[in-house]
Short mmCIF file of C-alpha atoms in Angstrom, two decimals:
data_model
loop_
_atom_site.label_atom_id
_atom_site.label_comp_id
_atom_site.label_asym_id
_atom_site.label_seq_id
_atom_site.Cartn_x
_atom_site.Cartn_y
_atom_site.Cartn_z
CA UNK A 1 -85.57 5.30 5.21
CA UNK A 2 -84.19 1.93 5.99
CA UNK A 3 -80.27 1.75 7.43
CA UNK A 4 -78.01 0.19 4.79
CA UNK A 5 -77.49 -2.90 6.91
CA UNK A 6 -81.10 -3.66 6.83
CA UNK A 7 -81.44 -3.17 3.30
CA UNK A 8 -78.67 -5.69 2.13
CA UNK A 9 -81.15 -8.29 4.40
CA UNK A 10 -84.51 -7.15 2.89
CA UNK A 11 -83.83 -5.43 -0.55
CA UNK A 12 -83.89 -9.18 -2.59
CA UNK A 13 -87.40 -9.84 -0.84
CA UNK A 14 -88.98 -6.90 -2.43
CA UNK A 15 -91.37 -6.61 -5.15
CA UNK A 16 -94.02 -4.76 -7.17
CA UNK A 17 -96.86 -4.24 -4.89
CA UNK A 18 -99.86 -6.55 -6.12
CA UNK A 19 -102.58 -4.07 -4.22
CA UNK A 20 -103.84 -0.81 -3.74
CA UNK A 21 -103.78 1.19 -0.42
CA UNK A 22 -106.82 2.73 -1.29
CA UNK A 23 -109.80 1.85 1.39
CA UNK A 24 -112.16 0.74 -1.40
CA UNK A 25 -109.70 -1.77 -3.06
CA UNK A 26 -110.59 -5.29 -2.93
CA UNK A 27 -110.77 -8.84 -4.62
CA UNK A 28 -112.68 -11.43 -3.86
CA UNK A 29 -115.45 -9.76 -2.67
CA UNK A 30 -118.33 -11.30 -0.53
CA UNK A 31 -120.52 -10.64 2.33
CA UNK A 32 -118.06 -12.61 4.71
CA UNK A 33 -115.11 -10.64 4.21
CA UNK A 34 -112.80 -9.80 1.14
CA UNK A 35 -108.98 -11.04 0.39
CA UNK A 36 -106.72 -8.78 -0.88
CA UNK A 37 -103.40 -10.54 -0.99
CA UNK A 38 -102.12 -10.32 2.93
CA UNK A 39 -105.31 -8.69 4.03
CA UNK A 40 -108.69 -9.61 5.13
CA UNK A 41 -111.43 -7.51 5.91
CA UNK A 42 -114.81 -6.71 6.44
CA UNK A 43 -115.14 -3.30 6.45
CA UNK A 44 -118.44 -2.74 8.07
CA UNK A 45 -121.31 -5.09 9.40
CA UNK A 46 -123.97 -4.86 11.78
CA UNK A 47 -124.46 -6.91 14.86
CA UNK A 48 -127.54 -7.43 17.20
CA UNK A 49 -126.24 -4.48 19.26
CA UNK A 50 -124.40 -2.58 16.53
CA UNK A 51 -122.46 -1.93 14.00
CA UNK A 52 -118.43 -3.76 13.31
CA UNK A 53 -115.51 -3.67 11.60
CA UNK A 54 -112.72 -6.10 11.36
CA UNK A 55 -109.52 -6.07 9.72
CA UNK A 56 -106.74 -8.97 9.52
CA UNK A 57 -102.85 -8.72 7.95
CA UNK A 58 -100.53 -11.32 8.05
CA UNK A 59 -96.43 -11.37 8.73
CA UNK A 60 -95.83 -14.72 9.47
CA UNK A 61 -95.17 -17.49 7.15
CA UNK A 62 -98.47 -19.20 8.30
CA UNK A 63 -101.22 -17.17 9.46
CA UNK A 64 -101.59 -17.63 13.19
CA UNK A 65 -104.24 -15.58 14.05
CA UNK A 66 -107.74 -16.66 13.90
CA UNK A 67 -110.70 -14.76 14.94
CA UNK A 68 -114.76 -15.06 14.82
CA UNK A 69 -117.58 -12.50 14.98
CA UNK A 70 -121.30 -14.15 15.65
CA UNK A 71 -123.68 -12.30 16.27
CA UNK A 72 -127.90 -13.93 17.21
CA UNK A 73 -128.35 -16.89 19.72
CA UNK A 74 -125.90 -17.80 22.35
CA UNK A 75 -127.62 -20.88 22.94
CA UNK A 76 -129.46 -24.02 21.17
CA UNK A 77 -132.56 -22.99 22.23
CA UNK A 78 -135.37 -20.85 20.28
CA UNK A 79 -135.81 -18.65 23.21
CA UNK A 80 -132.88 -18.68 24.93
CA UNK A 81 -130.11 -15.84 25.16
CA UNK A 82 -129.10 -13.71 22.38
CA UNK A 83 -126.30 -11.53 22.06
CA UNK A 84 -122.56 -10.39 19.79
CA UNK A 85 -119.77 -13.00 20.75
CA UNK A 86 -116.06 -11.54 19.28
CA UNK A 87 -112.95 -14.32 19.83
CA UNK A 88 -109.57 -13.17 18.91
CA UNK A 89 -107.19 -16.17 19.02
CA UNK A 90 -103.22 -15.50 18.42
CA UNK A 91 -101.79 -18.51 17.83
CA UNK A 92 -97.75 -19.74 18.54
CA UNK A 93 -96.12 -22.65 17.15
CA UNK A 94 -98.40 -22.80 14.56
CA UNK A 95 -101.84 -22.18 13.74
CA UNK A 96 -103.71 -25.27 14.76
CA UNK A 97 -104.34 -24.92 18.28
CA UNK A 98 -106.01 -21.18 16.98
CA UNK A 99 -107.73 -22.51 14.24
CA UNK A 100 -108.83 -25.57 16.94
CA UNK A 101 -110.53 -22.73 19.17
CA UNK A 102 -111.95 -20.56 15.87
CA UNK A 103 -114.05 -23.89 15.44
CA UNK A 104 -114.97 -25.04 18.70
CA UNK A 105 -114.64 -22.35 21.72
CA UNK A 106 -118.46 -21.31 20.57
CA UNK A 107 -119.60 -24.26 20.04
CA UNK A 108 -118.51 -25.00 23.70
CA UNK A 109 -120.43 -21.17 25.10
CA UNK A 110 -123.66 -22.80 23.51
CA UNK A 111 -123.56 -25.79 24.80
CA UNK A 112 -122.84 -24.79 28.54
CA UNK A 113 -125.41 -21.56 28.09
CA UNK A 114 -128.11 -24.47 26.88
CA UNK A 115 -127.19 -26.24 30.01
CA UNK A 116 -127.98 -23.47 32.06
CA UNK A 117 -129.97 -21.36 30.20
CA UNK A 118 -127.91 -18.26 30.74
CA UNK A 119 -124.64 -16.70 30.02
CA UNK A 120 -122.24 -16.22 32.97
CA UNK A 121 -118.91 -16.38 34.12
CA UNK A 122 -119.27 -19.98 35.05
CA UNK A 123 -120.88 -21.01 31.56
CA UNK A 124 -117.09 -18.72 30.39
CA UNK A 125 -115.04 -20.54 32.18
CA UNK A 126 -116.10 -24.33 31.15
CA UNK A 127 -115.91 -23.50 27.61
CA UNK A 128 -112.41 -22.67 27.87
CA UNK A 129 -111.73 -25.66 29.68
CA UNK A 130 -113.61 -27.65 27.96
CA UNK A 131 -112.15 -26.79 24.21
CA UNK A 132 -108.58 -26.83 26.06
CA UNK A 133 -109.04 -30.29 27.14
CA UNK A 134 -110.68 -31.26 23.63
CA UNK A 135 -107.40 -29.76 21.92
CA UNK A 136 -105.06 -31.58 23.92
CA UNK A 137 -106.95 -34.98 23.51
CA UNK A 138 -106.08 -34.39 19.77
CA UNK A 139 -102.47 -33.98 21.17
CA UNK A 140 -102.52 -37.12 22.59
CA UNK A 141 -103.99 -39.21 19.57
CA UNK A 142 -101.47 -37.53 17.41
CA UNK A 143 -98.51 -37.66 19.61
CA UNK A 144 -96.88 -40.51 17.42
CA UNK A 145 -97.54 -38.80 14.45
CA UNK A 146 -97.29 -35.76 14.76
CA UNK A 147 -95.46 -34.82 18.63
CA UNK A 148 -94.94 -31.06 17.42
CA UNK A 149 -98.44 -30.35 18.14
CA UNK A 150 -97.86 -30.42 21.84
CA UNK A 151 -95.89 -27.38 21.31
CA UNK A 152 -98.23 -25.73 19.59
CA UNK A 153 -100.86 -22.81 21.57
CA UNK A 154 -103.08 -20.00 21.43
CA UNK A 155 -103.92 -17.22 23.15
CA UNK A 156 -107.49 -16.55 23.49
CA UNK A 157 -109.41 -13.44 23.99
CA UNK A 158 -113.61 -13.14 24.12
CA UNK A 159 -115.53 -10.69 24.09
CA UNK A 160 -119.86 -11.32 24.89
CA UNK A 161 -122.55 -8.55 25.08
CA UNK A 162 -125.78 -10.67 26.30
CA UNK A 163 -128.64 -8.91 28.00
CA UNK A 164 -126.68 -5.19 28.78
CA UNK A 165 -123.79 -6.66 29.93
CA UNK A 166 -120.23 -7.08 28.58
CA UNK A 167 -118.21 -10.61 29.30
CA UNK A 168 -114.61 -10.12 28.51
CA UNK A 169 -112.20 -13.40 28.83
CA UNK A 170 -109.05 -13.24 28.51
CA UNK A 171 -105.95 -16.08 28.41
CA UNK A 172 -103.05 -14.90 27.16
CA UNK A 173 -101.78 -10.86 26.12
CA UNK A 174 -104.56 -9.79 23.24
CA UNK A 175 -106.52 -7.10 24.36
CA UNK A 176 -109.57 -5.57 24.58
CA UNK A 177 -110.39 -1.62 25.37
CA UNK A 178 -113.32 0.58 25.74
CA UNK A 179 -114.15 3.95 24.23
CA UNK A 180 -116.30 5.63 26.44
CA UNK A 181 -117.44 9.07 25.92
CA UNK A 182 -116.49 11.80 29.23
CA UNK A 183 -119.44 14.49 28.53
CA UNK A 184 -118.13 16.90 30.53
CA UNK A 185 -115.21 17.79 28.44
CA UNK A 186 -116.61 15.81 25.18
CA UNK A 187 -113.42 13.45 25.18
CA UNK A 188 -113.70 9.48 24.83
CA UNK A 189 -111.40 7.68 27.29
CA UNK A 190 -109.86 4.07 26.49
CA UNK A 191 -110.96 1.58 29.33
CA UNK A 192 -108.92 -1.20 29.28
CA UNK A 193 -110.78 -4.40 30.28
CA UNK A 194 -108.69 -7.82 29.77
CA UNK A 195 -106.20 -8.54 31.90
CA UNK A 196 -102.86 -10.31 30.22
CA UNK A 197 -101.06 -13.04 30.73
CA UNK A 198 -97.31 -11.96 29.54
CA UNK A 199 -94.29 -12.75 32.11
CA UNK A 200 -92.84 -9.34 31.24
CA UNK A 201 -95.48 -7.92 33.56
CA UNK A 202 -94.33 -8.25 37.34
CA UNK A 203 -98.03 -9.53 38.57
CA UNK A 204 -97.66 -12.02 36.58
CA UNK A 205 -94.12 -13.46 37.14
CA UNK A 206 -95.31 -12.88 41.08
CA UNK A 207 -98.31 -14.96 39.89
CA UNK A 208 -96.43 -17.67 38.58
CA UNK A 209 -93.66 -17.55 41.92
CA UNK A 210 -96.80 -18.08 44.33
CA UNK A 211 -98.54 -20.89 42.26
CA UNK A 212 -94.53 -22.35 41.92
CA UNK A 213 -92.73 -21.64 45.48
CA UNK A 214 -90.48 -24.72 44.88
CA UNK A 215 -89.12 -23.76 41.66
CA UNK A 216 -86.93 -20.92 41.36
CA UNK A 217 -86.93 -21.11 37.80
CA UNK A 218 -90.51 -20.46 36.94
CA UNK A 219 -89.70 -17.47 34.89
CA UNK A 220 -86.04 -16.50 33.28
CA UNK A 221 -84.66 -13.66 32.15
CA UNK A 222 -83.43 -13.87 28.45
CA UNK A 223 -81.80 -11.95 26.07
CA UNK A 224 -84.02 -8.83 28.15
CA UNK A 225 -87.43 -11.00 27.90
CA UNK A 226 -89.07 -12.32 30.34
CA UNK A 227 -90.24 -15.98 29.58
CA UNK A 228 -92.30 -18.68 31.67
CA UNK A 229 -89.61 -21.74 31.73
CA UNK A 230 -87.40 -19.24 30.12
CA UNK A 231 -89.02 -20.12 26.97
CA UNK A 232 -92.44 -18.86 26.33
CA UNK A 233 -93.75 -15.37 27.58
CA UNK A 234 -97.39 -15.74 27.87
CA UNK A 235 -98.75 -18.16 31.27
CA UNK A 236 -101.91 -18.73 30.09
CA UNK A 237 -103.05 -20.43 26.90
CA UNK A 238 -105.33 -22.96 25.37
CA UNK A 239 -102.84 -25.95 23.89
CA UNK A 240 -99.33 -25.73 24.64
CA UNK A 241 -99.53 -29.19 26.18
CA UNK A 242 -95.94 -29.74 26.74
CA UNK A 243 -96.50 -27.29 29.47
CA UNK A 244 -99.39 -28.75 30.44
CA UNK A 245 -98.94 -32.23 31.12
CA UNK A 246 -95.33 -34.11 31.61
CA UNK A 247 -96.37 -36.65 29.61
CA UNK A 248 -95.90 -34.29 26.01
CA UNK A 249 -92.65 -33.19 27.52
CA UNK A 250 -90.27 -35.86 26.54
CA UNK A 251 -89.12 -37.39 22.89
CA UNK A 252 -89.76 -37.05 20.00
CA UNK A 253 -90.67 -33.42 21.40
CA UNK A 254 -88.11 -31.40 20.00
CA UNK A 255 -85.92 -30.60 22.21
CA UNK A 256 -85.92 -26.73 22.87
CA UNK A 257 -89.11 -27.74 24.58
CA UNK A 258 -87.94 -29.90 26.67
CA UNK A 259 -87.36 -29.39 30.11
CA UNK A 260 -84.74 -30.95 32.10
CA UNK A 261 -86.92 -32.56 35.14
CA UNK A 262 -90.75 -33.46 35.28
CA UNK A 263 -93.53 -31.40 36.62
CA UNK A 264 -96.33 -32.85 38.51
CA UNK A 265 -98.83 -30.08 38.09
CA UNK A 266 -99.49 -27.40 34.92
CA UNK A 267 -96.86 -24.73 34.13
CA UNK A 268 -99.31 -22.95 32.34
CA UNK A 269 -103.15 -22.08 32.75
CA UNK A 270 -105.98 -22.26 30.17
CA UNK A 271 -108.70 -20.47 32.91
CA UNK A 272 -109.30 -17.25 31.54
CA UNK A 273 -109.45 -14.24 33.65
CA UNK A 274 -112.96 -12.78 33.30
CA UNK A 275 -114.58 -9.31 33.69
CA UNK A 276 -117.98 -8.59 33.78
CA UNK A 277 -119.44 -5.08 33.02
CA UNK A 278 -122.71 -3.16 32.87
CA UNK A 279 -122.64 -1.14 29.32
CA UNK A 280 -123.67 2.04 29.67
CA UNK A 281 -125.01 4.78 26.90
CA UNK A 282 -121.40 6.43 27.61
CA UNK A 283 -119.73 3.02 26.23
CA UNK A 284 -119.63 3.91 22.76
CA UNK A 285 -117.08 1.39 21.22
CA UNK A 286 -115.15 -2.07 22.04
CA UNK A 287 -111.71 -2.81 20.33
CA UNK A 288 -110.73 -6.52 20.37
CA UNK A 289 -107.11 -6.96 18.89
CA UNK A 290 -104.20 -9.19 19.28
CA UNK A 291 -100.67 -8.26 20.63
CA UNK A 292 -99.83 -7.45 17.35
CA UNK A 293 -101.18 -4.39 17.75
CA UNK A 294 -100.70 -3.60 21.09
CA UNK A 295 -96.86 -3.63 20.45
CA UNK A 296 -97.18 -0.68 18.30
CA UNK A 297 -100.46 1.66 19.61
CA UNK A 298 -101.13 2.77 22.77
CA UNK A 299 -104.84 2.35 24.28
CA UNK A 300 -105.61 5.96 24.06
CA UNK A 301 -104.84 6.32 20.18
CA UNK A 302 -106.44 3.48 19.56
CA UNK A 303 -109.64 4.89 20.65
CA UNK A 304 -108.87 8.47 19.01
CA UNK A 305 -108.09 6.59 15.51
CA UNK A 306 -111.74 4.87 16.31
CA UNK A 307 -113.76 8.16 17.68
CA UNK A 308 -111.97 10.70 15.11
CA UNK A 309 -112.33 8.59 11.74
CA UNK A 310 -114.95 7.43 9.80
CA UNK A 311 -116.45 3.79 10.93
CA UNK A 312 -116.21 2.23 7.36
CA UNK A 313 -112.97 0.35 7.03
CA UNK A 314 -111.79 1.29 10.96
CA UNK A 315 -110.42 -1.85 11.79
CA UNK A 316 -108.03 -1.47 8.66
CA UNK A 317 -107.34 1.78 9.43
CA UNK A 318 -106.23 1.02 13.09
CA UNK A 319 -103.71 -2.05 11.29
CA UNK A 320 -102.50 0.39 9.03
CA UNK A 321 -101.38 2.95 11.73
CA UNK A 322 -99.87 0.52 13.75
CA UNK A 323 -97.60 -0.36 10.37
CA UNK A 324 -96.48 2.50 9.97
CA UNK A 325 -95.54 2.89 13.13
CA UNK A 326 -93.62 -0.52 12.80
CA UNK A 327 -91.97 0.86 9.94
CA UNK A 328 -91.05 4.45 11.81
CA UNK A 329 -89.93 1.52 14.34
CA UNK A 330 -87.12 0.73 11.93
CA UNK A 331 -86.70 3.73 10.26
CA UNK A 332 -88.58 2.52 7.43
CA UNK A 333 -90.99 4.03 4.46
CA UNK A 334 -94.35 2.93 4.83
CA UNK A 335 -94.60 1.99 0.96
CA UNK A 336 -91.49 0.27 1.61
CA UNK A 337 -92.89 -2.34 4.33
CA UNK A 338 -95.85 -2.85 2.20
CA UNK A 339 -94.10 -4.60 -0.44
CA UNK A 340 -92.51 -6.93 1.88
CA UNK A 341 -93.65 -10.81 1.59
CA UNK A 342 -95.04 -12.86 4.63
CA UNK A 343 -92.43 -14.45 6.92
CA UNK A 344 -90.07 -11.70 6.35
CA UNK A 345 -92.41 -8.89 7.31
CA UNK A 346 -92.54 -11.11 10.92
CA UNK A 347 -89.05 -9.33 11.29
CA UNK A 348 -91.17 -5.97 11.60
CA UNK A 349 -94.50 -6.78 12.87
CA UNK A 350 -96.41 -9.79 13.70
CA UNK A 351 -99.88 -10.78 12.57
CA UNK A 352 -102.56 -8.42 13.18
CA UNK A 353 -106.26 -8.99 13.94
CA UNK A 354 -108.46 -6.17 14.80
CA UNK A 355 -112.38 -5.97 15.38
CA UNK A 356 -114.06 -2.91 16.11
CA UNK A 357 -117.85 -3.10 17.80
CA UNK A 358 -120.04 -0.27 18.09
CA UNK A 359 -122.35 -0.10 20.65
CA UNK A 360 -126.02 1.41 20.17
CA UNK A 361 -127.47 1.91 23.74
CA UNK A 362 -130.90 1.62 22.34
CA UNK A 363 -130.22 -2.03 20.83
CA UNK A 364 -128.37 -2.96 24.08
CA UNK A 365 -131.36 -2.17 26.09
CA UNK A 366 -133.85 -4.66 24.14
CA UNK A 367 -135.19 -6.96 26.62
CA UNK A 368 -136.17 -8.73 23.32
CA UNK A 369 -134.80 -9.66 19.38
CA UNK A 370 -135.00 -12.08 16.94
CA UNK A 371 -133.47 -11.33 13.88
CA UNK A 372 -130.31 -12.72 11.10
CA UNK A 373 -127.74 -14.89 12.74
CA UNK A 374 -124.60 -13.75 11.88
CA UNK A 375 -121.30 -15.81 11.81
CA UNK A 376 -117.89 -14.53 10.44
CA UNK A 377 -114.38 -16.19 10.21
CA UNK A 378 -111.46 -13.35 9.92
CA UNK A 379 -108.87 -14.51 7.36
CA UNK A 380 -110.97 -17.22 5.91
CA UNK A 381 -110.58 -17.09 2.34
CA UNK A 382 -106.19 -15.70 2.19
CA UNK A 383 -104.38 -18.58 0.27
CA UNK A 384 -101.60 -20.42 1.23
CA UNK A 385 -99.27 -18.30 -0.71
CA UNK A 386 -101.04 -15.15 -0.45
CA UNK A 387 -98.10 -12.38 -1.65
CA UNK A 388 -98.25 -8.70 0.01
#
């Protein structure tokens, strides 16, 4: 149940569901995804190396979220690399500098893989850096115009399966975890593989102390969170230019941005961190997912939700559990949060993308494929004013 003083804040916001809970409901159906008022989802799909699922709900007033599935050539060329490329990008201060990546972080992976015919950590790395310093050339054009855009950021998490291995890239705290099946004692253990940029974890406030020795207020502890400048949490991002460059970080900057004295090198990072792993038969499954929801499942039921239900409609089903667990959070029906509008449902959970790959050993293995290029957009489609 909600506590009376929560009520009295919420109860004026609520009204008559406009969906159904049930897995199959749905409008605006089509075969790149379906809108059903704060949802998005594509239930099921199959990739070069699989099957997927992926699931987006919004809370905040603006979607910030963005996230791509495309699945066929990694490259330009006919005979080049093929392979499943997953981005999750969580956006702050907006949704531009995540919708910037949605459209041009691939774009950027084929045009370094074309360069040197091959995927690899290097060909990774320059396409981050490369759509980081696109975004914050659009910063600078519009810095007149429109100055709030240097504020603006994304984290960004990839995920690429190219010739049996598994890239995972990670700037910022989304996440991405393995399933992989223990034989022995038939139980499938959750592998996390990204490593996250969030100052509430002390590696990375030690991180950000060794790369700034001369300024003792690098990261700040506020109101019990840990925050880079004592004002954002992640360190690593692709935007965020007023902590990028001193130039973004005067007027007409707002100023809660603003920092008192100039910086002559970046506060944050946009090079990702990168893993690179050999999939074996015993990999069974790969969840990709912003913080969202991290913040209210744990790795291991993650991968039980996964393992133990059915694979239609899994990415939903993994949202779903982690809001009702927001709404157990604040002692809270289910139903109840359901019926809440965007913005105010930001007060219980924050957007949520989720996709779910499946990984068939015996499509992994091809040495060879040419089939349908795939290329999905999560949340394309959800109006403006979608209503919950």
């Amino acid at each position: 149940m909600v506590t009376t003083s929560l009520r009295k804040i919420i109860t004026p916001c609520w009204k008559p569901s406009v969906q159904s809970d049930g897995e199959n409901s749905s409008r605006g159906r089509d075969a790149g995804g379906r809108v059903d008022g704060l949802w998005w989802y594509k239930d099921s799909g199959e990739h070069i190396n699989g099957e997927f699922s992926m699931a987006v709900i919004q809370a905040n007033n603006t979607l910030e979220d963005q996230s791509q599935l495309e699945s066929g050539p990694m490259s330009s060329i006919e005979s080049g690399p093929q392979g499943t490329f997953v981005g999750i990008y969580d956006g702050h201060g907006g949704a531009e500098a995540a919708r910037f990546v949605n459209k041009h972080l691939f774009d950027n992976i084929k045009k370094f893989t074309t360069e040197n015919q091959e995927i690899s950590e290097d060909v990774i790395n320059k396409a981050f850096l490369a759509t980081e310093e696109q975004f914050l050339s659009v910063v600078k054009k519009q810095w007149l115009s429109t100055p709030q855009l240097a504020s603006v950021g994304s984290c960004c998490l990839v995920g690429i399966i190219c010739g049996g291995l598994l890239y995972i890239a990670n700037a910022g705290d989304s996440r991405a975890v393995l399933g992989r099946l223990e034989k022995e004692v038939n139980y499938v253990e959750a592998i996390q593989l990204s490593s996250e940029h969030n100052a509430n974890l002390e590696s990375v406030r030690e991180e950000l102390r060794i790369l700034h020795p001369n300024d003792p207020q690098i990261v700040l502890l506020k109101h019990k969170v840990w925050r880079v400048k004592g004002i954002i949490q992640v360190s690593r991002s692709i935007g965020d230019a007023y902590l990028k460059n001193s130039e973004f970080n005067r007027e007409p900057l707002l100023p809660k941005f603003r920092l008192p004295e100039p910086f002559d090198k970046p506060i944050l990072k946009a090079e990702p961190c990168i893993l690179v792993h050999k999939l074996y038969p015993e990999d069974r499954f790969l969840i990709f997912a912003s913080d969202g929801l991290w913040e209210h499942l744990g790795n291991q039921e993650a991968v039980d939700i996964v393992h133990n239900c059915p694979r239609n409609g899994i990415a939903r089903r993994l949202v779903k559990a982690a809001l009702r667990e927001a709404a157990k959070k604040r002692e809270m029906r289910y139903s109840d949060l359901k019926n809440l509008d965007r913005g105010l449902r930001r007060h219980f959970h924050d957007d949520i993308t989720v996709i779910v790959l499946f990984l068939d050993c015996h499509l992994i293995s091809r040495s060879y494929y040419r089939g349908p290029t795939i290329s999905i957009r999560g949340s394309e489609g959800v109006p403006a004013d979608a209503k919950a």
